[in-house]
Steps between C-alpha positions, in 0.01 A plus 500: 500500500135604626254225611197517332184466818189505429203435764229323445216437808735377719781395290843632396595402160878547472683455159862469500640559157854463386820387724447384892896482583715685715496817263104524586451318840553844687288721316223215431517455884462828568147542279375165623556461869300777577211399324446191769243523757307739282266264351403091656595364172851576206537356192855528397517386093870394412373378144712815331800434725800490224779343785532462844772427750571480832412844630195387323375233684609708800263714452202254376633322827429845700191611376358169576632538864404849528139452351468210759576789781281776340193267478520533136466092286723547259472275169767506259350426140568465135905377528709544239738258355773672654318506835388137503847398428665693771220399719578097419880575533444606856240219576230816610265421203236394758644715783408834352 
């Protein structure tokens, strides 16, 4: 599943679109990790996100930790049902 980044002035728009469970954490991780630090500011949009599990939120969990390191603020926008339930399930709708 590719992420779809585009750049705008000092912003990384990120649109994930489909499943973020264990079947896509690895690759998804693998597009979006290195993307930190290259711009101050990442928008991550989760409005398309279909499901999400626990591998998931792992990786929500470490992007937010990792964009912390690389300098980069990362804002997660536009959640999806499926995201703002998992989110309230865990008690992270505020955390992340």
């Amino acid at each position: 599943m590719p992420l779809l980044c585009e750049t705008s002035h000092d912003t990384a728009h990120v649109h994930i679109d489909g499943e973020l469970t264990i079947y896509t954490a690895a690759e998804l991780a693998a597009q979006l990790l290195p993307r930190l630090g290259e711009t101050p500011r990442m928008e991550i949009d989760l409005s398309q996100v279909t499901e999400i599990d626990g591998a998931g939120m792992q990786l929500l969990m470490l992007a937010s930790r990792e964009a912390s390191t690389a300098g980069t603020d990362l804002t997660l926008t536009g959640r999806s049902k499926a995201v703002m339930e998992t989110l309230e399930l865990c008690n992270l709708a505020e955390a992340i």
